């Protein structure tokens, strides 16, 4: 085996990237980088019935935006190509035939109907279906002549019926299974394509993969892969199986049940960096309390020894928290740029977007929540006058009415309409009237927004709304308060 660490990301092109799958890609990438090794992309498309148009592009795009740059792959080539299994189709059969010759595999001609009725029988008995080795006894000549006669066939792995198979996994330790429990799995299908179970072993060997990193759902098949490596006399790679990802209720994540894929998360306004950071910690932990990591840092400190084997809980609330942290760490300009489509979505009028971005940046966790926060910029909704009363601000309806009445002429007089001029004018009024600042800023903010909680203060909101609209809203407040006191 080569001494250079080589890992591979081997997705099946299904059209979307499942969160667990992206975590595998990330860990595979990090294990390669941290060891100064190579990260390979291999497309596993041997299941021709499940092919989805454009799905390979989704994989390229995802790796690219995540910054998981591969060193070899279908799009960039490399010394072990082709990197798409369908383009390697003819490479697998000779290996399966070699196994037949060595007595580790056999041809099987069982029809679909026979297998279905067998399956039914097992089901009725309440047993797990296992192929009954009906074709195991066929002689090689007989098998040959049936193949030559054009009969459809598969090649199955011949499992030992006695003894045990033991393998070592970096995360799960030593695992031993009874060979009698292993099914004679199909290696080559009737359409001539290899199964995943066969192709992954052949390709991992031919591509010199040193570390096989994948989800723990493959743990139970690993003894079968090991028997293949042994039958060929090949060196067994280092196995790193990753813990299951579950939801807080313990159930599995699934797109069919509506759980978010990577693309969904992006569409909802999660940032790539936050997702990557969150996924890095979904099954791995650093040896410090640090939680915020960028990819470059992870490339230095990631270690397989700190991957956990207990299921990792995918907690949206925690991901939101990470996202909020990343949003707050951005410069206003960068935030404005990524938030702009969402701000525009929330605004029905042409208002200045930079000050809005500044107001919402500290309070935004996910970009998709932006539009709903901006509704009050479009129109002033009916609001309950009680929100003018605030104990700490020392306001009530009378105080508010007085302040608003004083604010109108002061604001009308302003020739320059900006946050500072508005703020200064209101501050001057506060001094003139000898009142507390909250007694002015609170009612003005309520009058211009109609909301108890707003992003930004009175002067910020008024600056964005413009003079005319601000005065109109304050006058509405005055009218309503006058009728109430
Ligand atoms: N094609 C398999 C998948 O998408 C890859 C599993 C592996 O990494 O070996 O799940």
XYZ file of C-alpha atoms and ligand atoms in Angstrom:
495
model
C 0.000 0.000 0.000
C 1.227 3.490 -0.711
C 2.420 5.398 2.308
C 0.558 8.518 1.240
C -2.847 8.711 2.865
C -5.553 8.496 0.216
C -9.220 8.935 1.048
C -12.172 8.990 -1.264
C -15.586 10.540 -1.370
C -17.747 8.076 -3.257
C -21.231 9.481 -3.647
C -23.981 7.929 -5.676
C -25.501 10.591 -7.909
C -28.979 10.859 -6.428
C -29.571 14.527 -7.173
C -29.083 15.910 -3.695
C -26.552 15.739 -0.894
C -27.789 14.370 2.297
C -26.296 15.887 5.445
C -24.641 12.612 6.495
C -23.110 12.269 3.086
C -21.622 15.739 3.221
C -20.193 14.984 6.650
C -18.498 11.905 5.151
C -17.024 14.084 2.405
C -15.795 16.598 4.971
C -14.143 13.993 7.191
C -12.594 12.236 4.192
C -11.235 15.553 3.002
C -9.910 16.464 6.449
C -8.247 13.085 7.002
C -6.445 13.505 3.686
C -5.408 17.091 4.427
C -4.320 16.572 8.002
C -2.028 13.784 6.796
C -0.761 15.621 3.745
C -2.556 13.031 1.598
C -4.894 12.957 -1.367
C -8.647 13.328 -1.496
C -10.305 11.512 -4.368
C -13.758 11.893 -5.839
C -15.327 8.759 -7.270
C -18.832 8.658 -8.677
C -20.662 5.452 -7.818
C -23.292 5.128 -10.495
C -23.555 1.377 -10.932
C -27.198 1.424 -9.923
C -28.406 2.385 -13.368
C -32.056 2.397 -12.303
C -31.445 5.184 -9.835
C -29.611 7.584 -12.124
C -30.757 11.185 -11.980
C -30.033 13.733 -14.667
C -27.686 16.499 -13.530
C -26.904 14.738 -10.263
C -23.157 14.640 -10.845
C -23.140 18.414 -11.260
C -24.778 18.759 -7.864
C -21.826 16.825 -6.425
C -19.210 19.000 -8.150
C -21.025 22.161 -7.147
C -21.373 21.102 -3.528
C -17.705 20.185 -3.148
C -16.746 23.458 -4.761
C -18.853 25.748 -2.620
C -17.820 23.875 0.499
C -14.159 24.296 -0.403
C -13.580 20.526 -0.330
C -11.196 20.521 -3.221
C -10.453 17.066 -4.554
C -7.063 16.042 -5.934
C -8.348 13.434 -8.377
C -11.759 12.950 -9.881
C -13.799 12.620 -13.070
C -13.644 16.336 -13.824
C -9.919 16.788 -13.216
C -8.548 13.329 -13.949
C -5.703 11.640 -12.120
C -3.501 8.570 -12.328
C -6.193 6.076 -11.256
C -9.037 6.989 -13.599
C -11.632 6.685 -14.827
C -13.284 7.952 -11.651
C -16.849 7.171 -12.672
C -17.802 3.576 -12.041
C -19.982 3.240 -15.148
C -16.877 4.094 -17.170
C -15.015 1.323 -15.376
C -17.775 -1.173 -16.094
C -15.573 -3.687 -17.900
C -12.959 -3.771 -15.185
C -15.019 -5.654 -12.637
C -16.026 -8.877 -14.389
C -12.472 -10.277 -14.714
C -12.016 -9.830 -10.966
C -15.266 -11.661 -10.270
C -14.196 -14.440 -12.630
C -10.921 -14.687 -10.794
C -12.875 -15.249 -7.600
C -14.932 -17.953 -9.291
C -11.715 -19.703 -10.322
C -10.357 -19.428 -6.815
C -13.563 -20.868 -5.364
C -14.722 -17.673 -3.644
C -17.604 -16.941 -5.987
C -20.062 -18.743 -8.264
C -22.459 -18.158 -11.133
C -26.117 -18.042 -10.264
C -28.936 -18.431 -12.776
C -31.870 -18.223 -10.423
C -34.757 -16.385 -12.004
C -36.433 -13.377 -10.489
C -39.567 -15.507 -10.005
C -37.649 -18.159 -8.087
C -36.042 -15.589 -5.821
C -39.357 -13.853 -5.248
C -41.095 -17.037 -4.246
C -38.173 -17.864 -1.973
C -38.467 -14.458 -0.395
C -42.166 -15.073 0.161
C -41.498 -18.387 1.861
C -38.997 -16.782 4.225
C -41.444 -14.010 4.989
C -44.207 -16.463 5.812
C -41.887 -18.283 8.184
C -40.963 -14.919 9.698
C -37.295 -15.405 8.803
C -34.821 -13.016 7.211
C -34.331 -13.851 3.553
C -31.002 -15.293 2.625
C -30.178 -16.801 -0.778
C -30.377 -20.589 -0.452
C -27.265 -21.336 -2.531
C -29.310 -23.172 -5.101
C -26.656 -22.603 -7.810
C -23.615 -23.230 -5.647
C -23.264 -26.819 -6.830
C -23.173 -26.073 -10.577
C -19.999 -27.203 -12.256
C -17.953 -24.630 -14.088
C -18.610 -26.347 -17.465
C -22.326 -26.338 -16.881
C -22.258 -22.692 -15.893
C -20.137 -21.845 -18.958
C -22.460 -23.572 -21.369
C -25.521 -21.856 -19.875
C -23.792 -18.484 -20.179
C -22.848 -19.256 -23.774
C -26.442 -20.188 -24.472
C -27.320 -16.653 -23.464
C -28.892 -17.298 -20.087
C -28.996 -14.385 -17.739
C -26.817 -14.759 -14.644
C -25.266 -13.035 -11.677
C -22.047 -13.792 -9.814
C -22.337 -14.331 -6.087
C -19.716 -14.265 -3.394
C -19.314 -17.626 -1.695
C -19.201 -17.044 2.025
C -17.498 -19.471 4.366
C -20.080 -21.325 6.427
C -17.877 -21.790 9.441
C -15.626 -19.658 11.525
C -15.646 -15.929 12.090
C -14.386 -12.816 10.390
C -12.838 -10.069 12.441
C -11.947 -6.594 11.364
C -10.698 -3.503 13.025
C -12.336 -0.130 12.734
C -10.605 3.006 13.999
C -13.810 4.291 15.569
C -15.651 1.110 16.568
C -12.708 -1.082 17.497
C -12.619 -4.796 16.833
C -15.734 -6.336 15.322
C -16.258 -10.075 14.858
C -19.089 -11.780 12.998
C -20.027 -15.407 12.454
C -19.399 -16.283 8.821
C -22.568 -18.372 8.780
C -24.529 -15.134 9.105
C -23.151 -13.664 5.897
C -25.242 -13.913 2.757
C -23.809 -14.952 -0.600
C -24.151 -11.416 -1.883
C -24.254 -10.546 -5.561
C -21.018 -9.155 -6.972
C -21.968 -8.799 -10.643
C -25.590 -8.103 -11.541
C -27.474 -9.528 -14.506
C -26.989 -6.238 -16.398
C -23.242 -6.767 -16.133
C -22.732 -3.947 -13.656
C -21.023 -4.656 -10.355
C -22.959 -4.093 -7.146
C -21.770 -1.377 -4.809
C -20.581 -4.170 -2.528
C -18.148 -5.409 -5.140
C -17.189 -2.217 -6.919
C -16.195 -0.386 -3.750
C -13.642 -3.078 -2.881
C -12.187 -3.302 -6.372
C -11.974 0.448 -6.781
C -10.649 1.167 -3.312
C -7.897 -1.331 -4.023
C -7.127 -0.165 -7.573
C -7.194 3.477 -6.511
C -4.834 2.765 -3.647
C -7.258 4.069 -1.036
C -5.657 3.800 2.388
C -8.549 5.005 4.571
C -12.105 3.972 3.839
C -14.256 6.545 5.597
C -18.028 6.152 5.440
C -21.234 5.967 7.440
C -21.667 3.264 10.047
C -24.528 1.748 8.023
C -21.729 -0.017 6.125
C -20.236 -1.618 9.236
C -22.317 -4.765 8.917
C -21.159 -5.338 5.323
C -17.510 -4.787 6.068
C -16.762 -8.456 6.948
C -17.943 -9.374 3.444
C -15.576 -6.803 1.956
C -12.754 -8.143 4.065
C -13.362 -11.649 2.795
C -13.020 -10.228 -0.716
C -9.727 -8.496 0.096
C -8.474 -11.727 1.612
C -9.610 -13.813 -1.341
C -7.639 -11.547 -3.671
C -4.726 -11.393 -1.283
C -4.982 -7.601 -1.107
C -4.077 -5.366 1.775
C -7.076 -4.292 3.833
C -7.540 -0.520 4.129
C -7.949 1.316 7.407
C -11.648 1.526 8.196
C -13.128 4.655 9.699
C -16.886 4.282 10.101
C -18.707 7.407 11.149
C -21.474 7.536 13.755
C -25.070 7.609 12.691
C -26.698 11.024 12.500
C -30.082 11.157 14.191
C -32.698 13.764 14.972
C -33.263 14.892 18.566
C -36.051 12.281 18.870
C -33.564 9.548 17.914
C -35.014 8.894 14.452
C -32.950 8.794 11.293
C -32.607 11.812 9.024
C -34.336 11.272 5.714
C -35.145 13.462 2.759
C -38.345 11.500 2.255
C -39.519 12.560 5.698
C -38.828 16.159 4.768
C -35.490 16.566 6.508
C -33.265 19.190 4.992
C -30.596 18.307 2.465
C -27.532 20.500 2.038
C -29.210 22.385 -0.816
C -32.304 22.973 1.318
C -30.188 24.467 4.082
C -28.531 26.850 1.636
C -31.901 27.870 0.277
C -33.120 28.596 3.783
C -30.256 30.971 4.278
C -27.690 28.948 6.160
C -24.104 29.856 5.383
C -21.782 27.264 3.941
C -19.108 28.007 6.562
C -21.590 27.554 9.398
C -22.853 24.263 7.978
C -19.306 22.960 7.554
C -18.380 24.034 11.065
C -21.471 22.382 12.462
C -20.905 19.156 10.506
C -17.290 18.987 11.646
C -18.549 18.757 15.213
C -21.268 16.263 14.365
C -19.330 13.184 15.385
C -15.954 14.709 16.142
C -14.705 16.983 18.915
C -11.519 18.972 19.342
C -9.452 18.642 22.500
C -10.435 22.133 23.591
C -13.669 24.031 24.162
C -13.368 25.937 20.929
C -16.492 25.635 18.805
C -15.929 27.970 15.891
C -13.569 26.560 13.290
C -12.987 27.385 9.682
C -11.943 24.748 7.197
C -8.293 25.800 7.248
C -8.128 25.321 11.007
C -9.871 21.966 10.773
C -7.334 20.854 8.170
C -4.683 21.198 10.854
C -6.346 19.757 13.929
C -8.774 17.083 12.768
C -7.965 13.640 14.143
C -9.643 10.283 13.607
C -8.952 9.398 17.218
C -11.497 11.971 18.335
C -14.368 10.698 16.217
C -17.133 9.449 18.474
C -19.053 6.235 17.988
C -22.278 7.243 19.671
C -24.970 8.625 17.361
C -24.671 12.341 16.678
C -27.781 14.415 17.134
C -28.512 16.814 14.309
C -29.978 19.746 16.163
C -31.353 22.566 14.022
C -31.316 24.930 17.005
C -27.567 24.428 17.352
C -27.034 24.920 13.633
C -29.012 28.169 13.864
C -26.753 29.278 16.675
C -23.663 28.599 14.567
C -25.197 30.436 11.671
C -25.942 33.457 13.863
C -22.351 33.475 15.084
C -21.054 33.483 11.504
C -23.468 36.227 10.484
C -22.377 38.432 13.357
C -18.723 37.869 12.534
C -19.174 39.180 8.984
C -18.342 42.695 7.884
C -21.415 44.842 7.247
C -20.567 44.948 3.534
C -20.378 41.166 3.257
C -23.543 40.716 5.238
C -25.316 43.308 3.113
C -24.311 41.425 -0.005
C -25.615 38.037 1.100
C -28.685 39.472 2.827
C -29.684 41.701 -0.094
C -31.917 39.200 -1.930
C -33.729 38.496 1.337
C -34.064 42.188 2.217
C -35.471 42.892 -1.244
C -37.885 40.028 -0.805
C -39.189 41.633 2.370
C -39.486 45.188 1.046
C -42.353 46.415 -1.087
C -40.825 49.859 -1.476
C -37.487 51.106 -2.607
C -35.752 51.817 0.705
C -32.039 52.055 1.469
C -30.828 48.520 2.135
C -27.459 49.112 3.785
C -28.889 50.669 6.973
C -31.480 47.908 7.081
C -28.694 45.327 6.833
C -26.883 47.050 9.676
C -30.023 46.972 11.840
C -30.798 43.319 11.252
C -27.299 41.848 11.248
C -27.021 41.504 15.039
C -30.464 39.907 15.239
C -30.393 37.498 12.322
C -29.701 33.806 12.763
C -30.880 32.510 9.393
C -31.266 34.676 6.296
C -34.726 33.379 5.500
C -36.129 35.044 8.601
C -35.214 38.486 7.238
C -38.293 39.243 5.074
C -40.773 38.796 7.896
C -38.789 41.181 10.087
C -39.139 43.966 7.541
C -42.906 44.067 7.192
C -43.241 47.270 9.206
C -41.088 49.143 6.711
C -43.780 48.516 4.105
C -46.764 49.571 6.121
C -47.756 50.562 9.593
C -50.062 47.922 10.960
C -52.708 48.509 13.622
C -51.011 48.252 16.990
C -52.115 48.131 20.565
C -51.583 51.495 22.279
C -50.514 49.702 25.421
C -47.063 49.233 23.976
C -46.428 52.970 24.511
C -46.461 52.292 28.220
C -43.136 51.070 29.513
C -42.220 51.118 33.171
C -38.477 51.332 32.820
C -38.667 53.971 30.106
C -41.070 55.868 32.344
C -43.593 56.246 29.586
C -47.368 56.071 29.511
C -49.921 57.302 27.022
C -49.834 60.939 28.197
C -46.047 61.147 28.211
C -45.914 59.520 24.794
C -48.450 61.897 23.338
C -46.520 64.905 24.619
C -43.240 63.632 23.210
C -44.696 62.817 19.805
C -46.335 66.237 19.580
C -43.005 67.876 20.297
C -41.161 65.606 17.873
C -43.204 66.500 14.785
C -42.122 70.172 14.389
C -38.549 69.363 15.396
C -38.316 66.699 12.700
C -40.173 68.752 10.141
C -37.532 71.443 10.562
C -34.706 69.116 9.603
C -33.232 69.887 6.241
C -30.829 66.947 6.365
C -32.606 63.642 6.927
C -30.269 61.048 8.262
C -29.823 58.956 11.348
C -27.504 61.410 13.027
C -29.556 64.524 12.341
C -32.703 62.768 13.583
C -30.917 61.504 16.669
C -29.486 64.942 17.423
C -32.837 66.650 16.966
C -34.563 64.256 19.351
C -31.716 64.551 21.873
C -31.985 68.339 21.779
C -35.715 68.029 22.435
C -35.079 65.753 25.402
C -32.889 68.433 26.953
C -35.285 71.187 26.169
C -38.236 69.335 27.694
C -36.141 68.064 30.615
C -37.311 64.493 30.112
C -35.549 61.143 30.171
C -34.259 59.948 26.830
C -36.470 56.853 26.896
C -39.490 59.108 27.204
C -38.765 60.395 23.707
C -37.051 57.518 21.904
C -39.473 54.858 23.087
C -42.686 56.521 21.850
C -41.074 57.655 18.592
C -39.849 54.145 17.877
C -43.300 52.703 18.625
C -45.004 55.330 16.460
C -42.760 54.774 13.441
C -42.794 50.979 13.641
C -46.008 50.012 15.411
C -44.004 47.251 17.064
C -42.778 46.466 20.507
C -39.607 44.829 19.220
C -37.769 46.149 16.177
C -34.378 45.819 14.615
C -32.821 49.211 15.170
C -33.845 52.229 17.192
C -36.122 55.202 16.494
C -33.589 57.291 14.558
C -32.355 54.361 12.459
C -35.859 53.366 11.447
C -36.947 56.939 10.765
C -33.895 57.515 8.586
C -34.792 54.521 6.430
C -38.498 55.403 6.216
C -37.823 58.963 5.049
C -39.125 62.207 6.400
C -42.604 62.201 4.961
C -43.482 58.683 6.036
C -41.962 59.191 9.486
C -44.012 62.313 10.142
C -47.126 60.633 8.780
C -46.663 57.705 11.172
C -45.964 59.928 14.156
C -49.127 61.907 13.336
C -51.093 58.672 13.239
C -49.740 57.933 16.714
C -50.740 61.388 17.922
C -54.262 60.968 16.575
C -54.720 57.585 18.186
C -53.200 58.646 21.521
C -55.282 61.831 21.625
C -58.418 59.765 21.249
C -57.327 57.484 24.076
C -56.164 59.852 26.818
N -21.876 5.191 -2.841
C -21.977 4.982 -1.446
C -22.943 5.991 -0.870
O -23.246 6.965 -1.515
C -20.612 5.189 -0.839
C -20.379 4.522 0.423
C -18.863 4.486 0.695
O -18.322 5.557 0.998
O -18.268 3.433 0.557
O -23.459 5.791 0.208
